[in-house]
Short mmCIF file of C-alpha atoms in Angstrom, two decimals:
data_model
loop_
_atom_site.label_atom_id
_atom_site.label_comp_id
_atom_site.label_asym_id
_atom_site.label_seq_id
_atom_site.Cartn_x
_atom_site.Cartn_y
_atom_site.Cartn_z
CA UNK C 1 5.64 -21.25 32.52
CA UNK C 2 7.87 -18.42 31.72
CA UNK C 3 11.13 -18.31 29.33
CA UNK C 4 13.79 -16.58 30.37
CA UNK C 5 14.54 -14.00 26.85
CA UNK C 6 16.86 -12.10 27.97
CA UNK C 7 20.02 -13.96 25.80
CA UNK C 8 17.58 -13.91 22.84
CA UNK C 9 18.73 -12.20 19.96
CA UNK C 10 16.49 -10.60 17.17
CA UNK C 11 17.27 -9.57 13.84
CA UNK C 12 14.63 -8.28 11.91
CA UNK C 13 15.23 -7.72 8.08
CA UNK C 14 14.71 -4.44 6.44
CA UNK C 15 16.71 -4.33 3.23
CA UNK C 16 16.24 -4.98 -0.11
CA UNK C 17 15.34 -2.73 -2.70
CA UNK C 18 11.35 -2.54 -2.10
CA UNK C 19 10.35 -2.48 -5.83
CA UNK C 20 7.10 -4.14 -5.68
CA UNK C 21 6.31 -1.17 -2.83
CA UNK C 22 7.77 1.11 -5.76
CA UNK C 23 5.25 3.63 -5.75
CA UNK C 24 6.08 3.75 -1.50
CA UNK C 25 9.73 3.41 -1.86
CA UNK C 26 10.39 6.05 -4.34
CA UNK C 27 11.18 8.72 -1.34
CA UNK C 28 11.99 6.54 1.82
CA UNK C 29 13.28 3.07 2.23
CA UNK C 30 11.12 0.22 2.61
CA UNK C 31 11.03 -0.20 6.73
CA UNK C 32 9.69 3.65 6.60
CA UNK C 33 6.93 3.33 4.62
CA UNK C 34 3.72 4.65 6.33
CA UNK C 35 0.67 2.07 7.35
CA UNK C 36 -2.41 3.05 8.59
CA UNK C 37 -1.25 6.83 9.02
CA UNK C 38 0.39 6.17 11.77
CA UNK C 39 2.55 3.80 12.21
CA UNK C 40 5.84 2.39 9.47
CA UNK C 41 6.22 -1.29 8.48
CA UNK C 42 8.83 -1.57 10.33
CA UNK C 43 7.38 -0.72 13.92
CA UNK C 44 4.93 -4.43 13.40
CA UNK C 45 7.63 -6.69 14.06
CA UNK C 46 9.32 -4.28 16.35
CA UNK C 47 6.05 -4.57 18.65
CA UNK C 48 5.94 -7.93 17.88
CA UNK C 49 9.58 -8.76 19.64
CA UNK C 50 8.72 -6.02 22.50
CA UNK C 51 5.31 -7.74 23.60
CA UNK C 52 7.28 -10.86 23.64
CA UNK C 53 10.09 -9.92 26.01
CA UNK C 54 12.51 -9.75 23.55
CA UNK C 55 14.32 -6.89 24.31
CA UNK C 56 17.40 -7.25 21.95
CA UNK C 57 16.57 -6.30 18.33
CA UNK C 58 18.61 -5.32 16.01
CA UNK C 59 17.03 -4.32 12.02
CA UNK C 60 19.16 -5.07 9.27
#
């Protein structure tokens, strides 16, 4: 069975002020903090919404 996504809308949230990351957040905001080298915390649920079809996402 397939689901048409394509009037899904996804907001994924970014903010806040990332002090228990503090030591990560000092220099960058929280959704660019590195992971694994490679990739930034925010790119996981970005993936995430992309392998799922969801092609409207929107980070706040």
């Amino acid at each position: 069975m397939t689901t048409n996504t394509s009037n899904v809308l996804s907001v994924i949230m970014g903010g806040g002020q990332g002090t228990r990351l503090f030591p990560l957040t000092k220099d960058r905001a929280k959704p660019a903090v590195p992971l694994a080298g490679k990739y930034r915390l925010v790119d996981i649920p970005i993936s995430n919404c992309m392998n799922s079809g969801l092609r409207r996402v929107y980070l706040l």
